[in-house]
XYZ file of C-alpha atoms in Angstrom:
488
model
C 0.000 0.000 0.000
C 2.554 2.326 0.770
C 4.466 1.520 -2.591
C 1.239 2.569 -4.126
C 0.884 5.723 -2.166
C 4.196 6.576 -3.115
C 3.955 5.819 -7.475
C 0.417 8.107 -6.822
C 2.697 10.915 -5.256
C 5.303 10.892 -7.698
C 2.865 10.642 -10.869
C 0.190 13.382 -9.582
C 2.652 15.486 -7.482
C 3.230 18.357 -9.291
C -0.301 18.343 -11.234
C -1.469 21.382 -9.114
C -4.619 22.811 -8.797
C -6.072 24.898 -11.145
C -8.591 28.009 -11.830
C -10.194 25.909 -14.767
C -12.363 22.954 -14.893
C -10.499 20.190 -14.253
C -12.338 16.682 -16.465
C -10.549 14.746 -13.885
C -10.085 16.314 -10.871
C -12.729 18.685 -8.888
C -12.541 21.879 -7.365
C -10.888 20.361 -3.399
C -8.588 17.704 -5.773
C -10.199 14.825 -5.905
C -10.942 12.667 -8.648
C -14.178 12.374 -10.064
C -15.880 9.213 -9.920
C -15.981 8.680 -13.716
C -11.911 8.603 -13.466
C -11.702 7.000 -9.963
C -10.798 3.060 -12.072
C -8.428 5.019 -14.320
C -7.104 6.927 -11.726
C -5.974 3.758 -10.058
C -4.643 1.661 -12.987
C -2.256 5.564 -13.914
C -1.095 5.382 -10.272
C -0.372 1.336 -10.301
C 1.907 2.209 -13.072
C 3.761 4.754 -12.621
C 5.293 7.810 -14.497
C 8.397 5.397 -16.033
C 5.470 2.307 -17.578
C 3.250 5.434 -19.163
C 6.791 7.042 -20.894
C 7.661 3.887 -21.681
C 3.840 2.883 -23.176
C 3.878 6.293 -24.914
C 7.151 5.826 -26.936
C 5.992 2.640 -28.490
C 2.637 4.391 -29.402
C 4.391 7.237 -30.982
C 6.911 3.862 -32.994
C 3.474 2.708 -34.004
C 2.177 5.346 -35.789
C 4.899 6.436 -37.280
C 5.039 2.792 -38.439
C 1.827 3.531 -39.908
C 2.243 6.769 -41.410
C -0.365 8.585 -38.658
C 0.384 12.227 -40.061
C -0.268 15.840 -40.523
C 1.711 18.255 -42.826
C 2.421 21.407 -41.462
C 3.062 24.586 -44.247
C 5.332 26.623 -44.389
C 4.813 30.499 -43.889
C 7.158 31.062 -46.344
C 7.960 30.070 -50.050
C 11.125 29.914 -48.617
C 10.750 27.263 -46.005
C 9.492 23.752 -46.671
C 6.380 22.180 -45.358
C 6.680 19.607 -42.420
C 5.389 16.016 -42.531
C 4.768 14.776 -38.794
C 2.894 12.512 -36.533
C -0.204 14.457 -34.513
C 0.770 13.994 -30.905
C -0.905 11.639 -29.362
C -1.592 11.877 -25.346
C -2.425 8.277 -24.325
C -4.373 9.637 -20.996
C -8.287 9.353 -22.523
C -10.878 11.856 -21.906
C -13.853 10.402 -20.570
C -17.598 11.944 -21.023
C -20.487 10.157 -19.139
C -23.288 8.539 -20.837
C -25.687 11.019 -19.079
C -23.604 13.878 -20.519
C -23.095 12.316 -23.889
C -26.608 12.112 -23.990
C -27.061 15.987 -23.756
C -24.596 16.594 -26.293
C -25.806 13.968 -28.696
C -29.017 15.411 -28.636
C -27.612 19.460 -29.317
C -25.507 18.509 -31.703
C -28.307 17.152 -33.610
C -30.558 19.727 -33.207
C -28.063 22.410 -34.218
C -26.795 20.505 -37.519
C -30.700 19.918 -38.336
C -30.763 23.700 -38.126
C -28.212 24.336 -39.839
C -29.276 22.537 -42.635
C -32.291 24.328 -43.048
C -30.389 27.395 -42.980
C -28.491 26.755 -45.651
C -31.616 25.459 -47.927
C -33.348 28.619 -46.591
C -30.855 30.945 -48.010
C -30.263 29.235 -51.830
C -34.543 28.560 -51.882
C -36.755 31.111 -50.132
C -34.408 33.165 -47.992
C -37.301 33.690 -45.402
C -34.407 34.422 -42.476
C -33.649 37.816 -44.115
C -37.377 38.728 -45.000
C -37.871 38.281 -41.337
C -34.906 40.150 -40.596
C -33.700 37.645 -38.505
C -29.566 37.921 -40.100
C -28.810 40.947 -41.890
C -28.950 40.363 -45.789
C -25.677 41.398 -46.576
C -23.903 39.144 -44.330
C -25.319 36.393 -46.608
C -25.424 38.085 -49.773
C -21.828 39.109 -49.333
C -20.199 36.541 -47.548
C -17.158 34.938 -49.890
C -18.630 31.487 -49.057
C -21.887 32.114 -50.599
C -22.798 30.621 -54.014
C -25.167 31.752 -56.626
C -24.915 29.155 -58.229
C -26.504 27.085 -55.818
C -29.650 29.659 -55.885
C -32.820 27.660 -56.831
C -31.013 23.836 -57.695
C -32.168 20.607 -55.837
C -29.655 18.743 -53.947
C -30.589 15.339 -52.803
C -33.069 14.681 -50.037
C -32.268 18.156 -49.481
C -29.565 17.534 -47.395
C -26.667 19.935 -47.764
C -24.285 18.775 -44.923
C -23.977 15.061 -44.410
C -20.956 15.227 -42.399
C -20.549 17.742 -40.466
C -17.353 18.405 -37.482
C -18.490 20.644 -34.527
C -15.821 22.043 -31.942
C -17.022 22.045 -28.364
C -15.745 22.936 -25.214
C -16.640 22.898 -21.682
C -16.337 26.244 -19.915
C -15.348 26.822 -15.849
C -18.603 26.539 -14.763
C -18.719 22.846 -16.123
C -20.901 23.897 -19.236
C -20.413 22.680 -22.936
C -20.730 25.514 -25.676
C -20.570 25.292 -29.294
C -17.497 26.920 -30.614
C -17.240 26.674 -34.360
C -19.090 24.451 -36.735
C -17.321 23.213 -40.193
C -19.210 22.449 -42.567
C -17.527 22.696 -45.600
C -14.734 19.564 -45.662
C -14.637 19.027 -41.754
C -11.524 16.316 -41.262
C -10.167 15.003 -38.521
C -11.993 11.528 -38.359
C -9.583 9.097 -38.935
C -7.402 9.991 -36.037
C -10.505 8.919 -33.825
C -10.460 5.782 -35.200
C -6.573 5.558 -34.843
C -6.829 6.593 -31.197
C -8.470 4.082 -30.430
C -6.858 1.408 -31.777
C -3.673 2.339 -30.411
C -5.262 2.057 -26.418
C -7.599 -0.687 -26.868
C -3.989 -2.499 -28.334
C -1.453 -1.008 -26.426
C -3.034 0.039 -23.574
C -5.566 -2.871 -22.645
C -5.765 -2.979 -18.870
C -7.004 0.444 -19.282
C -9.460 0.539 -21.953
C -11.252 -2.693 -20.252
C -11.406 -1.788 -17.073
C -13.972 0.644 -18.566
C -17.358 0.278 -20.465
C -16.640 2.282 -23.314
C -19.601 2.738 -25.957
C -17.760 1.525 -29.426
C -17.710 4.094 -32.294
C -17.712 1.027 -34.923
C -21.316 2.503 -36.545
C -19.606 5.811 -37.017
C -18.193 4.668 -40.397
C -20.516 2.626 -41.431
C -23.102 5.600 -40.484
C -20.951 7.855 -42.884
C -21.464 5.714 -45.871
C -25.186 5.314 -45.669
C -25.235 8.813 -45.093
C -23.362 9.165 -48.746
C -24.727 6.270 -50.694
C -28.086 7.917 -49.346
C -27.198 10.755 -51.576
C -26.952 9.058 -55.573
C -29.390 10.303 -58.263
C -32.361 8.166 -58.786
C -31.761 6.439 -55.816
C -29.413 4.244 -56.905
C -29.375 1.218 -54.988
C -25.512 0.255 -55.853
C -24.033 3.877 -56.452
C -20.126 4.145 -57.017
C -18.843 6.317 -54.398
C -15.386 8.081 -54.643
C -13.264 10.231 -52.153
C -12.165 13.359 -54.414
C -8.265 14.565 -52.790
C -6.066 17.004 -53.440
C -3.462 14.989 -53.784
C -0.313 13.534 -51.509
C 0.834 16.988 -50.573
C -2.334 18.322 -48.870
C -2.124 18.515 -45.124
C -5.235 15.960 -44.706
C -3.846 13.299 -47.221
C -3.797 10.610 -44.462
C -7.429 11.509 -43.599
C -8.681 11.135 -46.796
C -6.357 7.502 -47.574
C -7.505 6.243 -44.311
C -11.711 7.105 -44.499
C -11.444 5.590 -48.376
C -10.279 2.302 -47.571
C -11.898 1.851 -44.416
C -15.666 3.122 -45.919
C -14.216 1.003 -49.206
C -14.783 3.651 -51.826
C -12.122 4.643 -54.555
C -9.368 7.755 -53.537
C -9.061 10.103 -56.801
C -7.673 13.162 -57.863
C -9.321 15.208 -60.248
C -7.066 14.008 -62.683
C -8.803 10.651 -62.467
C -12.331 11.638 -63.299
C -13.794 13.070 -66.775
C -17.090 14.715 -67.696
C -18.734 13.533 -70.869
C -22.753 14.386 -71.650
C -22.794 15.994 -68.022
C -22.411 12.664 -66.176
C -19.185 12.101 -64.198
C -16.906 9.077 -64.906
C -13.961 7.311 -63.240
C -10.965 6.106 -65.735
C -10.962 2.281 -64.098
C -8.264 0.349 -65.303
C -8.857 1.587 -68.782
C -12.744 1.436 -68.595
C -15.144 4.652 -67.420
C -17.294 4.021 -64.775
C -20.049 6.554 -64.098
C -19.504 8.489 -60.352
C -22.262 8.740 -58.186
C -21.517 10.664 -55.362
C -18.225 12.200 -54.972
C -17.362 12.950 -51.454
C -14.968 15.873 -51.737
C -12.066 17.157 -49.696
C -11.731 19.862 -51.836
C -12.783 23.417 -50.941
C -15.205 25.347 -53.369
C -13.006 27.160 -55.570
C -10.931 24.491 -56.941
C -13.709 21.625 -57.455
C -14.249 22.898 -61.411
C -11.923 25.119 -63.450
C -15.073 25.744 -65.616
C -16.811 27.200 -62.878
C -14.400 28.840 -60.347
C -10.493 28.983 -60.417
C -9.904 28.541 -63.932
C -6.109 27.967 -62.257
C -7.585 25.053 -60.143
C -5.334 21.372 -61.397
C -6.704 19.865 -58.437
C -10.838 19.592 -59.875
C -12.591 18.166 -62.223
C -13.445 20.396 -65.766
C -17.346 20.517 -65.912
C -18.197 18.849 -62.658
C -20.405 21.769 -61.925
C -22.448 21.587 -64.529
C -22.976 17.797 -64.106
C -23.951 18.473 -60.445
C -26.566 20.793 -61.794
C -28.176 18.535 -63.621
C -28.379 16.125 -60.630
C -26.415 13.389 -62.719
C -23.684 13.464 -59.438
C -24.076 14.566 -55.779
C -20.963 16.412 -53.677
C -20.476 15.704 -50.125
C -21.144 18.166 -48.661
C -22.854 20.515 -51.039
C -21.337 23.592 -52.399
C -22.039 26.953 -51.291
C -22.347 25.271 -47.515
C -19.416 27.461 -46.212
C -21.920 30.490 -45.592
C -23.305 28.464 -42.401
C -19.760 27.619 -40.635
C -18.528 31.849 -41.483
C -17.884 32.509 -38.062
C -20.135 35.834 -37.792
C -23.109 33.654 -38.792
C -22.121 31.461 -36.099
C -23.784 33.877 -33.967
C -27.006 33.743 -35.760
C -27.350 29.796 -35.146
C -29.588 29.887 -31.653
C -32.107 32.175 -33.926
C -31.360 29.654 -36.473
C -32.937 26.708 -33.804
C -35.541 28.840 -33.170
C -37.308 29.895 -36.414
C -36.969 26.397 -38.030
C -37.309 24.079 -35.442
C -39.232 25.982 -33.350
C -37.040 25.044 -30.079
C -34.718 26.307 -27.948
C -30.803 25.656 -28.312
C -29.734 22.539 -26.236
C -26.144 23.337 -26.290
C -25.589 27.506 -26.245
C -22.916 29.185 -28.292
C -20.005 31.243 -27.305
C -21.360 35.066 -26.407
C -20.170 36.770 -30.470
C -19.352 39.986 -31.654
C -20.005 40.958 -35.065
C -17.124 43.701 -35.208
C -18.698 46.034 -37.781
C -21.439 47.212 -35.459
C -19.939 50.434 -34.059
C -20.927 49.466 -30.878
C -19.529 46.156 -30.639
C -16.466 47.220 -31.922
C -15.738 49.662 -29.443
C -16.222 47.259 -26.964
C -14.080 44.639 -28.131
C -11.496 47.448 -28.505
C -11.951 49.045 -25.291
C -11.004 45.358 -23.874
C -9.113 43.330 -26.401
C -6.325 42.678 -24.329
C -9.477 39.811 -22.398
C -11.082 38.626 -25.934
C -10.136 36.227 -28.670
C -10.545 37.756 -32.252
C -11.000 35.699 -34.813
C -10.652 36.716 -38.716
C -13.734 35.258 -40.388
C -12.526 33.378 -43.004
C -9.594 31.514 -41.876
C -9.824 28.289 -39.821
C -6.825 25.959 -38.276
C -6.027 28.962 -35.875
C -4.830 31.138 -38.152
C -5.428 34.962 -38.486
C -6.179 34.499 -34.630
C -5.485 36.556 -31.792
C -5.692 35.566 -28.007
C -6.024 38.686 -26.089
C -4.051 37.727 -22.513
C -1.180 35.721 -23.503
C -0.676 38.610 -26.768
C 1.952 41.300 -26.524
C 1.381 44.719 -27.227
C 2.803 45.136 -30.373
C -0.035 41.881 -31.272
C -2.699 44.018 -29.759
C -1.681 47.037 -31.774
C -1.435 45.357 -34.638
C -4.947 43.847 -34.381
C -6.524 46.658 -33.525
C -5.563 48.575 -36.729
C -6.655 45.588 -38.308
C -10.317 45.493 -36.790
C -10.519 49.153 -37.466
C -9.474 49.367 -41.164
C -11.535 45.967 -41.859
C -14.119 45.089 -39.332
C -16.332 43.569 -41.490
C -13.237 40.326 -41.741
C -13.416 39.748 -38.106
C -15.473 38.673 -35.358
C -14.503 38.332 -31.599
C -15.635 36.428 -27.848
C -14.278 36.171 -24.630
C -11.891 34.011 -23.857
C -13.327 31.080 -23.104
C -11.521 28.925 -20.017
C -11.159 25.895 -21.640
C -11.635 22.699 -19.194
C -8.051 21.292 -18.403
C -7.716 17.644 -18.574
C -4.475 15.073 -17.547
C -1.672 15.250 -20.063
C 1.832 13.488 -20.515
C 4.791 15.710 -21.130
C 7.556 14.602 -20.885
C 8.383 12.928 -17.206
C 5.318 14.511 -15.618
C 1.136 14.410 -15.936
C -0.167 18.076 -16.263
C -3.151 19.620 -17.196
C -3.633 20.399 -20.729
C -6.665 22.418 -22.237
C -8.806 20.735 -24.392
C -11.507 21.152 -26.713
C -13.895 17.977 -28.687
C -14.747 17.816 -32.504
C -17.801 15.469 -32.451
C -19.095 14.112 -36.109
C -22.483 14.466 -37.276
C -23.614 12.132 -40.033
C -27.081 13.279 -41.819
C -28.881 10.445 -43.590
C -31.973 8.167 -43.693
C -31.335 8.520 -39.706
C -28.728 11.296 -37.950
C -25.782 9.696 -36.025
C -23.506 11.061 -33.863
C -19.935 9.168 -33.424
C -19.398 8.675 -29.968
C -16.903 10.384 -28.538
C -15.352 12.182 -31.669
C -12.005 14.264 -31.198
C -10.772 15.038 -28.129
C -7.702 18.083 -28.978
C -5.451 19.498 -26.891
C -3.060 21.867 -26.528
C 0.110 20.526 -25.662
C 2.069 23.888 -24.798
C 1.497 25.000 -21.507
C -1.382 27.090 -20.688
C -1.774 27.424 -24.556
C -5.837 27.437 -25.400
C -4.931 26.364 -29.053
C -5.638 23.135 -29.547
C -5.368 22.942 -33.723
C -2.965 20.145 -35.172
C -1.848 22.885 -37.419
C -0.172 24.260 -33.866
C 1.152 21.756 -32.977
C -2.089 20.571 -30.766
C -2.037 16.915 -30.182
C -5.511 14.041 -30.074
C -6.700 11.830 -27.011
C -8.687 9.123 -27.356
C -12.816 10.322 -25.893
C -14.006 7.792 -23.768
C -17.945 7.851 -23.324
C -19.157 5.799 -20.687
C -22.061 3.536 -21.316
């Protein structure tokens, strides 16, 4: 017993307490009773075992090519292929919980996708004056082109990623929703393969609910999408190519789902209809699930620079001969000013009120919001509207002055590019780094699938940010993944 005591000491010693919310630990230190069995098997161990566990999980996936590509800022520096960290101490949510999130996060995408038919159909949000017309009608992410078609089933975003976190009072809040290629899947299913075979005494001492439908879920949800209902459509993955920063995303969700991996290279348009060069034989596309942003999905149509889409694709989608996963045009609902609108969105379609609440917004080219943001920036997190990955970002208390300055010249020569919100105090949970467990903020992307039936995978992506009281938690920052443990 007194060995014991001693491991727990030396592994939890210097973990401290903390003026966040702790997932493992409550406010007098103790553990919570969803981690009281892991809490034991971490202590049993011992700081040397869990360094020792978490080198051979880092050998592993760099054995299997688990990576991320991080770009240069320069021309003059080259881009770096690496491994996502990966912290081997889970993050567990309680079925109870899960419940409550499941159930917002499928309200708000259900919302969302009315929002989005609303403003290509009928646009009866701005007759109601409910979001300003010009935030639509300008917004770079909105697509006339899209005015008036038919998509299938009507369903505009059938896979959907949405960040949450859980504030110091213990509260989850919606922080951004991506809508347009959300990735990040595949690491959830890597996750948890590397615990449940490198880390078994853990993972079974617990009764984890399995995220084996997730996938499964994701295909219905795009099969569900083929013209004339087709009841054996051919599905492809559309990629940028090897160099994009998602490439193992997009190799790893192909083969698992079993669909074909092209690049727009490998696809032709003939008659508007879509085909696949095969082995030397065209196969007509069905649906073409694309991780490919807007602009470079048809040279015809957009970017007449684009190499990376397909010539005419557009005008075959028009014609319904092909569906895209997820729709074009859908970036207008994850633009990060019209993430304030969503809780009105709730209300005037589905005639409820929000389950899981957003982050408090400010739309920085009303006057009046402006000046407040300005009057405290140094306490707020601005964010410029169109970028994502945690760029164009500024965090107001850990920025210097020369940041602040900078921003603020920004906001007031183009306020219309940003938007801004308190900074949130992202929930802490236990971390690995190096020879000591410390908190770690962390955030959850949980995918939405939108089909026949809407499923949620359990869990989803538990990110953190590996640099000391750091609140970014993007891989493109050098965040790292946990496994999410929800508890049946």
């Amino acid at each position: 017993m007194a060995m014991l005591m001693m491991k727990r000491k030396h592994l939890f010693a210097d973990y401290g307490s903390s003026v966040f919310y702790d997932e493992m630990f409550d406010q007098h230190g103790k553990v919570r009773p969803p981690y009281g069995t892991m809490m034991k098997v971490l202590t049993r161990m011992g700081i040397d075992e869990l360094v020792t566990r978490n080198a051979v999980m880092e050998s592993e996936m760099i054995t299997q090519g688990i990576t991320f590509t991080l770009y240069s800022e320069t021309p003059e520096e080259s881009s770096l292929e690496r491994t996502i960290p990966f912290d081997m101490i889970p993050r567990i949510i309680t079925g109870e919980e899960w419940q409550l999130l499941e159930r917002g996060l499928k309200q708000r995408v259900q919302a969302l996708n009315h929002f989005i038919y609303d403003i290509y159909h009928d646009q009866n949000m701005i007759k109601d004056g409910l979001v300003p017309r010009g935030l639509v009608i300008d917004n770079p992410y909105y697509l006339p082109a899209m005015i008036g078609l038919k998509v299938p089933n009507d369903t505009y975003i059938p896979l959907s990623g949405i960040d949450i976190i859980r504030g110091d009072n213990g509260e989850y809040y919606v922080l951004e929703d991506n809508l347009r290629t959300p990735s990040g899947l595949s690491y959830v299913y890597q996750n948890r393969a590397l615990m449940t075979n490198l880390f078994p005494e853990l993972f079974f001492e617990h009764r984890v609910r399995s995220i084996s439908r997730g996938l499964n879920a994701m295909l219905r949800s795009l099969r569900g999408l083929a013209p004339g209902n087709n009841p054996d459509p051919l599905v492809v993955l559309l990629t940028p190519g090897i160099h994009n920063s998602a490439y193992y995303d997009h190799t790893f969700l192909a083969q698992e789902m079993g669909i074909e991996l092209v690049e727009g290279r490998d696809l032709t348009v003939i008659d508007k209809k879509v085909y696949m060069n095969s082995m030397q034989v065209l196969r007509q596309v069905d649906v073409i699930y694309r991780r490919i942003d807007d602009e470079y999905l048809d040279p015809k149509a957009f970017r007449s620079d684009s190499v990376l889409g397909v010539p005419g694709l557009m005008e075959a989608y028009c014609a319904g001969n092909v569906a895209l996963a997820n729709a074009p045009g859908t970036g207008i609902a994850d633009d990060k000013a019209i993430y304030a609108y969503v809780p009105d969105m709730i209300r005037y379609y589905l005639r409820e009120e929000p389950i899981l609440n957003n982050v408090p917004t400010y739309i920085l080219d009303r006057p009046h919001e402006r000046e407040y943001v300005l009057s405290r920036l140094s306490e707020m997190v601005v964010k410029e509207r169109c970028l994502s990955g945690g760029y164009g970002m500024l965090i107001g208390p850990s920025a210097t002055e020369e940041e602040l300055e900078a921003f603020a010249d920004n906001i007031n020569r183009y306020p219309e590019r940003y938007i801004a919100q308190p900074t949130m105090k992202l929930s802490c949970s236990p971390s690995l780094n190096k020879m000591e467990v410390a908190p770690r903020h962390i955030d959850l992307r949980a995918f939405v699938f939108m089909g026949e039936e809407t499923h949620v995978v359990a869990g989803g992506l538990t990110r953190v940010a590996l640099k000391e009281g750091s609140l970014v938690v993007n891989s493109s920052q050098g965040g790292g993944t946990k496994d999410t443990w929800v508890l049946q």
